[in-house]
Each structure stands twice: as C-alpha cells, then as structure tokens.
Coordinates of C-alpha atoms and ligand atoms in Angstrom, one line a residue:
M1 CA -12.0 -18.0 -10.8
G2 CA -10.3 -15.0 -12.4
A3 CA -8.5 -12.0 -10.9
T4 CA -9.1 -10.5 -7.5
I5 CA -7.8 -7.0 -6.7
I6 CA -7.0 -6.0 -3.2
I7 CA -7.2 -2.3 -2.4
G8 CA -6.4 -0.4 0.7
A9 CA -9.6 1.7 1.3
Q10 CA -8.1 4.3 3.6
W11 CA -4.6 5.9 3.9
G12 CA -2.6 2.7 3.8
D13 CA -1.6 0.2 6.5
E14 CA -5.1 -1.3 6.6
G15 CA -3.7 -4.8 7.0
K16 CA -3.5 -5.6 3.3
G17 CA -0.4 -7.8 3.8
K18 CA -2.2 -10.0 6.3
V19 CA -5.4 -10.4 4.2
I20 CA -3.4 -11.0 1.0
D21 CA -1.3 -13.7 2.7
Y22 CA -4.5 -15.4 3.7
L23 CA -6.0 -15.1 0.2
S24 CA -2.8 -16.1 -1.6
K25 CA -3.2 -19.7 -0.4
K26 CA -5.6 -20.3 -3.2
A27 CA -3.8 -18.1 -5.8
S28 CA -1.6 -19.4 -8.6
I29 CA 0.0 -15.9 -9.0
V30 CA 0.2 -12.9 -6.7
I31 CA 1.3 -9.7 -8.4
R32 CA 2.2 -6.2 -7.1
F33 CA 1.1 -3.6 -9.6
H34 CA 2.3 -0.2 -8.4
G35 CA 4.2 1.8 -5.8
G36 CA 7.6 0.8 -4.4
N37 CA 9.3 0.3 -1.1
N38 CA 7.2 3.1 0.4
A39 CA 4.8 0.2 1.1
G40 CA 5.3 -2.0 4.1
H41 CA 3.0 -5.0 4.3
T42 CA 3.3 -7.0 7.5
I43 CA 2.8 -10.8 7.4
V44 CA 2.8 -13.0 10.4
N45 CA 2.7 -16.7 9.3
L46 CA 4.3 -20.1 9.8
H47 CA 7.6 -18.7 8.5
G48 CA 7.8 -15.8 10.9
K49 CA 7.0 -12.0 10.9
F50 CA 8.0 -10.0 7.8
A51 CA 7.5 -6.4 6.6
M52 CA 7.4 -6.9 2.8
H53 CA 8.2 -3.8 0.8
L54 CA 8.3 -5.1 -2.8
I55 CA 7.9 -8.9 -3.1
P56 CA 4.3 -10.0 -2.9
S57 CA 3.2 -12.4 -0.2
G58 CA 2.7 -15.2 -2.7
I59 CA 6.4 -15.9 -2.2
F60 CA 5.4 -17.7 1.0
N61 CA 3.2 -20.2 -0.8
E62 CA 5.1 -22.9 -2.6
N63 CA 2.3 -23.3 -5.1
S64 CA 2.2 -19.6 -6.0
I65 CA 4.2 -17.4 -8.3
A66 CA 5.1 -13.9 -6.9
V67 CA 5.3 -11.2 -9.6
I68 CA 6.6 -7.6 -9.3
G69 CA 4.6 -6.0 -12.1
N70 CA 5.6 -3.3 -14.6
G71 CA 3.9 -0.6 -12.6
V72 CA 6.3 -0.9 -9.6
V73 CA 9.3 1.3 -9.1
L74 CA 12.3 -0.6 -7.8
D75 CA 15.1 0.2 -5.4
L76 CA 17.5 -2.6 -6.2
E77 CA 19.2 -2.4 -2.9
V78 CA 16.0 -3.0 -1.0
L79 CA 14.9 -5.7 -3.4
V80 CA 18.2 -7.6 -3.0
S81 CA 17.9 -7.4 0.8
E82 CA 14.3 -8.7 0.6
I83 CA 15.3 -11.6 -1.6
E84 CA 18.1 -12.4 0.9
M85 CA 15.6 -12.3 3.8
I86 CA 13.3 -14.8 2.0
E87 CA 16.3 -17.0 1.2
K88 CA 17.0 -17.2 5.0
T89 CA 13.6 -18.8 5.6
G90 CA 14.7 -21.8 3.5
L91 CA 11.8 -21.3 1.1
K92 CA 12.6 -22.3 -2.5
F93 CA 11.5 -19.7 -5.0
S94 CA 14.0 -19.7 -7.9
K95 CA 11.2 -20.5 -10.4
R96 CA 8.5 -18.6 -8.5
L97 CA 9.7 -15.0 -8.6
Y98 CA 9.2 -12.9 -11.7
I99 CA 10.3 -9.2 -12.0
S100 CA 9.0 -7.3 -15.0
P101 CA 11.8 -5.8 -17.0
R102 CA 9.6 -2.8 -17.5
C103 CA 10.0 -1.7 -13.9
N104 CA 11.6 1.7 -13.5
I105 CA 14.5 2.0 -11.1
I106 CA 14.9 4.3 -8.1
F107 CA 18.4 5.8 -8.1
P108 CA 20.2 7.7 -5.3
Y109 CA 19.5 11.0 -7.0
H110 CA 15.7 10.4 -6.7
K111 CA 16.1 10.3 -2.9
I112 CA 18.2 13.5 -2.9
L113 CA 15.6 15.3 -5.1
E114 CA 12.8 14.2 -2.8
K115 CA 14.6 15.7 0.1
I116 CA 15.2 18.9 -1.8
Y117 CA 11.5 19.2 -2.7
E118 CA 10.3 18.4 0.8
E119 CA 12.6 20.9 2.4
A120 CA 11.8 23.6 -0.2
K121 CA 8.0 23.2 0.6
G122 CA 8.7 23.8 4.3
K123 CA 5.5 23.5 6.4
N124 CA 3.5 22.4 3.4
K125 CA 5.6 19.3 2.8
T126 CA 3.9 15.9 2.3
W127 CA 6.0 14.0 4.8
T128 CA 6.9 11.4 2.3
T129 CA 8.7 8.2 3.2
G130 CA 12.0 9.5 1.7
R131 CA 12.3 6.5 -0.5
G132 CA 12.6 8.4 -3.8
I133 CA 9.2 7.3 -5.0
S134 CA 7.8 10.5 -6.5
P135 CA 10.9 11.7 -8.3
A136 CA 11.2 8.1 -9.8
Y137 CA 7.6 8.2 -11.0
A138 CA 8.1 11.8 -12.3
D139 CA 11.1 10.6 -14.3
K140 CA 9.0 7.7 -15.6
V141 CA 6.1 9.9 -16.9
S142 CA 8.5 12.6 -18.3
Y143 CA 10.5 9.9 -20.3
N144 CA 13.6 10.3 -18.1
G145 CA 13.2 7.0 -16.3
I146 CA 15.7 4.1 -16.6
R147 CA 14.2 0.6 -16.6
L148 CA 15.5 -2.9 -15.8
F149 CA 15.6 -3.4 -19.6
D150 CA 18.1 -0.6 -19.8
L151 CA 20.3 -2.1 -17.1
L152 CA 20.5 -5.3 -19.0
N153 CA 22.4 -3.5 -21.7
K154 CA 25.5 -1.9 -20.2
K155 CA 26.1 0.6 -23.0
V156 CA 22.5 1.8 -23.0
F157 CA 22.5 2.0 -19.2
K158 CA 25.7 4.1 -19.1
E159 CA 24.5 6.5 -21.7
K160 CA 21.1 7.0 -20.0
L161 CA 22.7 7.4 -16.5
E162 CA 25.1 10.0 -17.9
T163 CA 22.3 12.0 -19.3
Q164 CA 20.3 11.9 -16.1
L165 CA 23.2 12.7 -13.9
N166 CA 24.0 15.7 -16.1
I167 CA 20.5 17.0 -15.4
K168 CA 20.2 15.9 -11.8
N169 CA 23.6 17.1 -10.6
K170 CA 22.8 20.6 -11.8
I171 CA 19.7 20.7 -9.5
I172 CA 21.5 19.0 -6.7
K173 CA 24.4 21.5 -6.8
T174 CA 22.0 24.5 -6.9
F175 CA 20.4 23.3 -3.7
G176 CA 23.8 23.0 -2.0
E177 CA 23.9 19.2 -2.0
K178 CA 26.9 17.1 -3.1
P179 CA 26.8 16.0 -6.8
L180 CA 26.9 12.3 -7.5
E181 CA 29.6 10.3 -9.3
I182 CA 28.5 8.2 -12.3
K183 CA 31.1 5.5 -11.5
D184 CA 29.7 4.8 -8.0
I185 CA 26.1 4.4 -9.2
Y186 CA 26.9 2.5 -12.3
T187 CA 29.1 -0.1 -10.5
K188 CA 26.8 -0.6 -7.6
Q189 CA 23.6 -1.0 -9.7
L190 CA 25.3 -3.5 -12.0
K191 CA 26.4 -5.5 -8.9
L192 CA 22.9 -5.5 -7.5
L193 CA 21.6 -6.5 -11.0
E194 CA 23.6 -9.7 -10.9
K195 CA 21.6 -10.9 -7.8
I196 CA 18.2 -10.2 -9.4
K197 CA 19.0 -11.2 -13.0
P198 CA 17.6 -14.7 -12.7
Y199 CA 14.2 -13.3 -11.8
I200 CA 13.9 -10.7 -14.5
K201 CA 11.4 -12.4 -16.7
E202 CA 8.4 -10.9 -18.5
P203 CA 5.3 -12.2 -16.6
F204 CA 2.8 -11.4 -19.4
E205 CA 2.6 -14.9 -20.8
I206 CA 2.3 -16.8 -17.5
L207 CA -0.4 -14.4 -16.3
N208 CA -2.4 -14.8 -19.5
I209 CA -2.1 -18.5 -19.5
D210 CA -3.4 -18.8 -15.9
L211 CA -6.2 -16.2 -16.6
M212 CA -7.4 -18.2 -19.6
S213 CA -7.4 -21.4 -17.7
N214 CA -9.5 -19.8 -15.0
K215 CA -6.9 -19.9 -12.2
E216 CA -7.1 -17.5 -9.3
I217 CA -4.8 -14.5 -9.6
L218 CA -4.4 -11.9 -6.9
L219 CA -3.4 -8.3 -7.6
E220 CA -1.8 -6.8 -4.5
G221 CA -2.5 -3.1 -4.0
A222 CA -0.3 -0.9 -1.9
H223 CA -1.0 2.3 0.0
G224 CA -4.7 3.4 0.1
V225 CA -7.4 5.1 -1.9
F226 CA -6.9 8.5 -0.3
L227 CA -3.2 8.4 -1.2
D228 CA -4.1 7.9 -4.9
N229 CA -2.4 10.5 -7.1
D230 CA -5.7 11.5 -8.8
W231 CA -8.5 10.9 -6.3
G232 CA -6.6 11.1 -3.0
T233 CA -6.1 14.1 -0.8
Y234 CA -3.7 15.8 -3.2
P235 CA -0.9 16.9 -2.7
F236 CA -0.8 14.8 0.4
V237 CA -0.8 11.6 -1.6
T238 CA 1.7 9.2 -3.2
A239 CA 2.9 9.2 -6.8
S240 CA 1.2 6.1 -8.2
G241 CA -2.3 5.2 -9.2
V242 CA -3.8 3.2 -6.3
L243 CA -7.3 2.4 -7.5
S244 CA -8.6 -0.8 -9.1
G245 CA -8.6 1.0 -12.4
N246 CA -4.9 1.2 -12.3
A247 CA -4.3 -2.4 -11.3
T248 CA -4.7 -4.0 -14.7
I249 CA -2.2 -1.6 -16.3
G250 CA 0.5 -2.1 -13.6
A251 CA 0.0 -5.8 -13.8
G252 CA -0.4 -6.2 -17.6
I253 CA -3.8 -8.0 -17.7
A254 CA -7.0 -7.1 -19.4
P255 CA -9.9 -5.7 -17.3
K256 CA -12.3 -8.4 -18.5
Y257 CA -10.6 -10.9 -16.2
I258 CA -11.4 -9.0 -12.9
K259 CA -14.1 -10.8 -11.0
K260 CA -13.7 -9.5 -7.5
I261 CA -12.4 -6.3 -5.9
V262 CA -11.9 -6.4 -2.1
G263 CA -11.5 -3.1 -0.2
I264 CA -9.6 -3.5 3.0
S265 CA -10.3 -1.1 5.9
K266 CA -9.3 -1.0 9.6
A267 CA -12.2 -1.0 12.1
Y268 CA -11.0 2.6 12.7
T269 CA -8.7 4.9 10.7
T270 CA -5.0 5.8 10.6
R271 CA -2.8 8.0 8.5
V272 CA 0.9 8.6 8.3
G273 CA 2.2 12.0 7.2
H274 CA 0.6 15.3 6.5
G275 CA -2.9 16.0 5.1
P276 CA -6.6 16.2 6.1
F277 CA -8.1 13.5 8.4
P278 CA -11.6 14.5 9.4
S279 CA -12.2 11.8 12.0
E280 CA -8.8 12.2 13.6
L281 CA -8.5 11.9 17.4
F282 CA -5.9 13.7 19.4
E283 CA -3.9 13.4 22.6
K284 CA -5.1 10.7 25.0
E285 CA -7.8 9.3 22.7
A286 CA -5.4 9.0 19.8
E287 CA -2.7 7.6 22.0
R288 CA -5.0 4.9 23.3
L289 CA -5.7 3.6 19.8
R290 CA -2.0 4.0 18.8
Q291 CA -0.8 1.9 21.7
L292 CA -3.6 -0.7 21.4
G293 CA -3.2 -1.0 17.7
N294 CA 0.7 -0.6 17.7
E295 CA 0.2 2.1 15.2
F296 CA 3.8 2.8 14.1
G297 CA 4.8 2.7 10.5
S298 CA 6.1 -0.7 9.1
T299 CA 8.3 1.3 6.7
T300 CA 9.5 4.3 8.6
G301 CA 8.5 3.6 12.2
R302 CA 6.7 6.9 12.4
P303 CA 3.7 7.1 14.8
R304 CA 0.5 6.9 12.8
R305 CA -2.3 9.4 13.3
C306 CA -5.4 7.6 14.6
G307 CA -9.2 8.3 14.5
W308 CA -12.6 6.7 14.2
F309 CA -14.0 4.8 11.2
D310 CA -15.0 7.2 8.5
A311 CA -17.9 5.9 6.4
E312 CA -17.9 8.9 4.1
L313 CA -14.4 8.0 2.9
I314 CA -15.1 4.3 2.5
R315 CA -18.4 5.0 0.7
F316 CA -16.4 6.9 -1.9
A317 CA -13.7 4.3 -2.0
A318 CA -16.3 1.6 -2.6
K319 CA -17.8 3.5 -5.5
I320 CA -14.6 4.5 -7.3
N321 CA -13.1 1.1 -7.0
G322 CA -16.2 -0.9 -7.5
F323 CA -15.7 -2.9 -4.3
S324 CA -17.5 -6.3 -4.4
D325 CA -16.4 -7.1 -0.9
L326 CA -15.0 -5.5 2.2
A327 CA -12.5 -6.8 4.7
I328 CA -12.5 -5.2 8.1
T329 CA -9.2 -5.6 10.0
K330 CA -8.1 -5.0 13.6
M331 CA -11.5 -5.6 15.1
D332 CA -9.7 -6.8 18.2
I333 CA -8.1 -3.4 18.8
L334 CA -11.5 -2.0 19.7
D335 CA -12.2 -4.8 22.3
S336 CA -11.8 -2.6 25.3
F337 CA -13.9 0.5 24.2
D338 CA -17.1 1.4 26.0
K339 CA -18.3 3.5 23.1
I340 CA -17.2 3.3 19.5
K341 CA -17.9 6.1 17.0
I342 CA -18.5 6.0 13.2
C343 CA -18.3 9.2 11.2
T344 CA -21.4 9.0 9.0
H345 CA -20.9 12.2 7.0
Y346 CA -19.4 15.7 6.9
L347 CA -20.7 19.2 7.3
L348 CA -19.1 22.2 5.8
D349 CA -20.4 25.6 6.9
G350 CA -23.5 23.7 8.2
S351 CA -24.3 21.9 4.9
K352 CA -23.7 18.2 4.1
V353 CA -20.8 17.7 1.6
K354 CA -19.5 14.7 -0.2
Y355 CA -15.8 13.7 -0.4
E356 CA -15.8 13.9 -4.2
D357 CA -17.2 17.4 -4.4
I358 CA -14.7 19.2 -2.2
S359 CA -11.0 20.2 -2.4
T360 CA -8.3 19.1 -0.1
E361 CA -8.4 22.6 1.5
M362 CA -12.1 22.2 2.2
L363 CA -11.6 18.7 3.6
F364 CA -9.3 20.2 6.3
K365 CA -12.3 22.2 7.4
V366 CA -15.2 19.8 7.4
K367 CA -17.0 18.8 10.6
P368 CA -17.4 15.0 11.0
I369 CA -20.8 13.9 12.3
Y370 CA -20.7 10.7 14.4
K371 CA -23.0 7.9 15.3
T372 CA -22.1 6.3 18.6
L373 CA -22.3 2.6 19.1
T374 CA -21.9 0.4 22.2
G375 CA -18.6 -1.4 22.5
W376 CA -18.5 -5.2 23.0
K377 CA -16.0 -5.1 25.9
S378 CA -14.8 -8.6 25.4
K379 CA -12.0 -10.4 23.6
T380 CA -12.4 -10.9 19.8
N381 CA -8.7 -11.6 19.3
G382 CA -8.3 -14.9 17.5
I383 CA -12.0 -15.5 16.8
R384 CA -12.5 -17.4 13.5
R385 CA -16.2 -17.9 13.3
Y386 CA -18.7 -15.1 12.8
D387 CA -21.2 -16.7 15.2
D388 CA -18.6 -16.4 18.0
L389 CA -18.4 -12.6 17.7
P390 CA -20.1 -10.7 20.5
K391 CA -23.5 -9.2 19.6
E392 CA -22.2 -5.6 19.7
A393 CA -19.4 -6.4 17.4
K394 CA -21.8 -7.9 14.9
N395 CA -23.9 -4.7 15.2
Y396 CA -20.9 -2.6 14.5
L397 CA -20.1 -4.5 11.4
K398 CA -23.8 -4.4 10.2
E399 CA -23.8 -0.6 10.7
I400 CA -20.7 -0.4 8.5
E401 CA -22.3 -2.6 5.8
K402 CA -25.4 -0.4 5.9
L403 CA -23.5 2.8 5.6
I404 CA -21.2 1.6 2.8
G405 CA -23.6 -0.7 0.9
V406 CA -21.0 -3.4 0.4
K407 CA -20.9 -6.8 2.1
I408 CA -18.2 -7.6 4.6
S409 CA -16.7 -10.9 3.6
Y410 CA -13.6 -11.0 5.8
I411 CA -13.1 -9.9 9.4
S412 CA -9.5 -9.9 10.8
T413 CA -9.1 -10.6 14.5
G414 CA -5.4 -10.6 14.9
P415 CA -2.1 -10.1 13.0
E416 CA -1.6 -13.8 12.3
T417 CA -2.7 -15.0 8.9
E418 CA -5.0 -17.7 10.3
N419 CA -6.9 -15.2 12.6
I420 CA -9.6 -14.3 10.2
I421 CA -13.3 -14.9 9.7
E422 CA -14.4 -15.6 6.2
I423 CA -18.1 -15.1 5.7
Ligands
GDP501 P1 -0.5 -2.9 5.1 O1 0.5 -1.9 4.7 O2 -1.9 -2.6 4.7 O3 -0.1 -4.3 4.8 O4 -0.6 -2.9 6.7 P2 0.7 -2.8 7.7 O5 1.4 -4.1 7.7 O6 1.6 -1.6 7.4 O7 0.0 -2.5 9.1 C1 -1.0 -3.3 9.7 C2 -0.5 -3.7 11.1 O8 -1.6 -4.3 11.7 C3 0.6 -4.8 11.0 O9 1.4 -4.6 12.2 C4 -0.2 -6.1 11.1 O10 0.6 -7.2 11.6 C5 -1.3 -5.7 12.0 N1 -2.6 -6.4 11.8 C6 -3.2 -6.7 10.6 N2 -4.5 -7.2 10.9 C7 -4.6 -7.2 12.2 C8 -5.7 -7.6 13.1 O11 -6.8 -8.0 12.6 N3 -5.5 -7.4 14.4 C9 -4.3 -6.9 14.9 N4 -4.2 -6.8 16.2 N5 -3.3 -6.6 14.1 C10 -3.5 -6.7 12.8
IMO502 P1 1.2 0.6 2.6 O1 1.3 -0.2 1.3 C1 1.0 4.4 4.7 C2 2.2 8.0 2.5 C3 3.4 8.6 3.2 C4 3.3 10.1 2.8 C5 2.7 10.0 1.4 C6 3.7 10.2 0.3 O2 2.2 0.0 3.6 O3 -0.2 0.8 3.0 P2 5.6 8.7 -0.7 O4 6.9 8.2 0.0 O5 4.7 7.6 -1.2 O6 5.9 9.7 -1.7 O7 4.8 9.4 0.5 O8 2.1 8.7 1.3 N1 2.4 6.6 2.2 C7 1.9 5.6 3.0 N2 1.3 5.6 4.2 N3 1.2 3.2 4.1 C8 1.7 3.2 2.9 O9 1.8 2.0 2.2 C9 2.1 4.4 2.3 N4 2.7 4.7 1.1 C10 2.8 6.0 1.1 O10 3.4 8.4 4.6 O11 2.3 10.7 3.6
MG503 MG1 1.9 -0.7 5.5

C-alpha cells in the first residue's frame, strides 16, 4: 500500500482515464495533481461514457474520495458542468469530492491572452487547446494568480480582479480585442463559486491520514511526458509539470509515500497539435490508425496525428519518471495489421542520438529506425487473460519490455474499464 502515480508516457491521450478507473476500485483517494480542462480522460464504465476534464475518476467509486489538488488550474464553469454531469448519474458524492482552496482560477482574460499569443506566433504556434491554461499558469508563477482562497473573500477577490483587469485589458486593447468588464466576471465567478463551495476543503489531512494508515492512494496524471514544460518538446508542450517528480507537489504529499509509478502508453503513438513526432505516419497509413483507433481529441475533437510505437521516447519517459510498471493500451487497434513497426532509435546525420541530448529543432530532423514485427491478425478486443493473447501479440509486448527495460503489468484491450489484463 502507499501512493501510485499514473503518468502518460507519450503526448497525452494514452488511455489514462480508462486505466485509472480500473485502478481506482482499490483506492481510498484519487487525486489530480496538475493541468486543467485541457485534459480529457475518457471513462467507459457501468455508469456510462464520460470525458472527464477535472474531476478524477475516483468519483465513480462509492468507496473513494476524489480530490482536485492544489496543482490544478480551474475553469469554474467547466467544473460546475462536470459536477452537474456526475449528479445526473445519481451517484452520491457530497462527502467524496474535495477541491483544494489553493487551486488557481482560469478567467476569461486567460483565454483571450492565449488567443493573442497563438495568433502572434503565426505558423510557429503551439496549437493549444484554447482553454486558457498557459496564461493561467503564467499568472500563478508570476504572482498574478487568483486562487479559490481569494474568491472566498469577496473584498480580496474584487481587489485582485481589479488589478488583473487593469493589466490585462491594456494588452487586450493593444491587440484589438474587446476589453472585459469587472462586473461581469465578478458576478459570474461568485455565482459559480456557490455551486462548488461545499467541496472546497483542504485535502492535506485526509491524504496524510490515509497514507499513514497504508491505504492505496492514486495520483492521476494528465497530458503526457513529452508535453512536460521542462522535459517535453518545448515550446510544443503544456504549461504544467507532468512528471512523477511534480506529482507530490501538486497533490500535497511527501515523496516517501510513493511506491509505484505506472507509465501508460498506447501500443502505437498519437499527438494533437504542433511539434516534432519522429515515428509519425502520413496519409493513408495515418488515416488507417486514426479511423481504427478513433483518434479524435476528447477535449477539442481535433484529429490526432498517428504513428508507430516509439521506444526511444518511452525509454526516456521510463527513466525520468522512474516507471516501476508499464500499461499498454489500445492493443486491439492493431488487430488487423500484417506488419507492425517499432521505432527502436533515432539517427541524426547518420549518428545515433538520444532524446535527452538533442533540441526540439533537432528532433524534427531525426530519422526513426524501425524494427518490423509480424502482426497477430486476430481479435484481441475484450481479452482479459494474458494466456489468451495471440503469440504475435505476446511477442510484440515482450519486444517493448526488452527495449524499455520495464515490466508490462497492464494490457488494455478495449475502452471499457473491465477490458484489461493485469499481469
Ligand atoms: P487519456 O487522456 O489518456 O485519458 O485518453 P483519452 O480518453 O483522451 O483517449 C483514449 C481513447 O481511447 C478514449 O476514447 C478511450 O475510450 C479509448 N481507449 C482507452 N483504452 C482503450 C483500449 O484498450 N482499446 C480501445 N479500443 N480504446 C481504448
Ligand atoms: P490528456 O490528459 C493531448 C496539448 C495540446 C497542445 C499542447 C498545449 O487528455 O492526455 P495547452 O492547452 O495545454 O496549452 O496545449 O498540449 N495537450 C494535450 N494533448 N492530451 C492532453 O491531455 C493534452 N493536454 C494538452 O494539444 O498541443
Ligand atoms: Mg485525453
């Protein structure tokens, strides 16, 4: 027992929501520790199909507490609609949802600023989700953020909002956008606050009590390693720290409690937005994976770029996070392929290069070197026992284990929570 961190090992959308929902059955607390509603975690369980943007999947388990940790940035409008969505399922959660009062808030001006920055960068833009994430984190680290704690005190909130609008409206006007009225934002945010007020409770104590009594705690990562603000393919990244090293800070627990770090990877690779993607496929080959895997964003609906499994990336991800286990998802999507490729390493100007040694500009130029394996050409969808997997599928998984040096403990064979093999 202790804490398990779940980390997306690629560029997001690895199937974290599905695996976390499976693991949360045994957890007393599930906590999101970073990011915001740029995340979209799909869960298909007894209650239906849900794309969760903020509330961790523990909400579906009547024995778990779901926590939105201090590292998360909150769009209150999205949070309220997510709460309403869960209410409609009939689940009771009044005592099972905690929102840290330290969470910073995303305001309408953050979304306008993001649009201004993206447009100003032209063809070099990041293709962000447009949810105001990076301007909200920029305000947080430059001491311009407004937290839930501030909203709970009307006078403090008004004063801080006035100061921020004074700064932000000057920029907004310079770029030809319409300035924002304090009255509109102030009134709307306070109305939204009323709905979430019962859940704003510091989770520090319940987390520490459960950790000390050896209960199972799950830390739900969002996005993916290569979107990490420090170690990802900067500037084509997200604004938060994605790695296991960030998890304890955004959740408010001590690192000594971490006993397991699970890296989640698809059996192939996808990416949304701009940036290097060495094992990317194009045209018909990419379209085949996109259609089979239904690779369209859960948050924005954008088509995801698709490519082969990239062992160079996951090897790095395993080292920087200290993965103890790997979960491989969407095995079933490869069921119809005659041949399946794995990128084993990169060459740059004829020499082998490692991810950590090269810049993003260099990563755009590397040549992926592939190993080709024979496909299994049979249905793995819904298989729940390792022994029932076809020989070629086992070979594929063994090859991944060999290249990464981390054991595969979970294999996902369908979107539904129960379609998983635990080894
Ligand atoms: P997340 O952001 O990492 O939680 O992943 P997303 O939910 O954005 O995207 C993963 C998509 O793949 C969702 O539509 C899931 O329902 C689906 N999915 C997850 N695991 C599997 C699997 O093993 N097989 C299939 N066919 N779909 C899966
Ligand atoms: P989950 O948790 C896939 C990508 C965006 C964009 C870049 C920056 O569902 O795996 P941002 O809005 O964060 O400033 O955008 O990061 N991105 C994701 N891609 N899945 C995600 O989350 C993502 N979160 C951010 O597409 O390229
Ligand atoms: Mg997603």
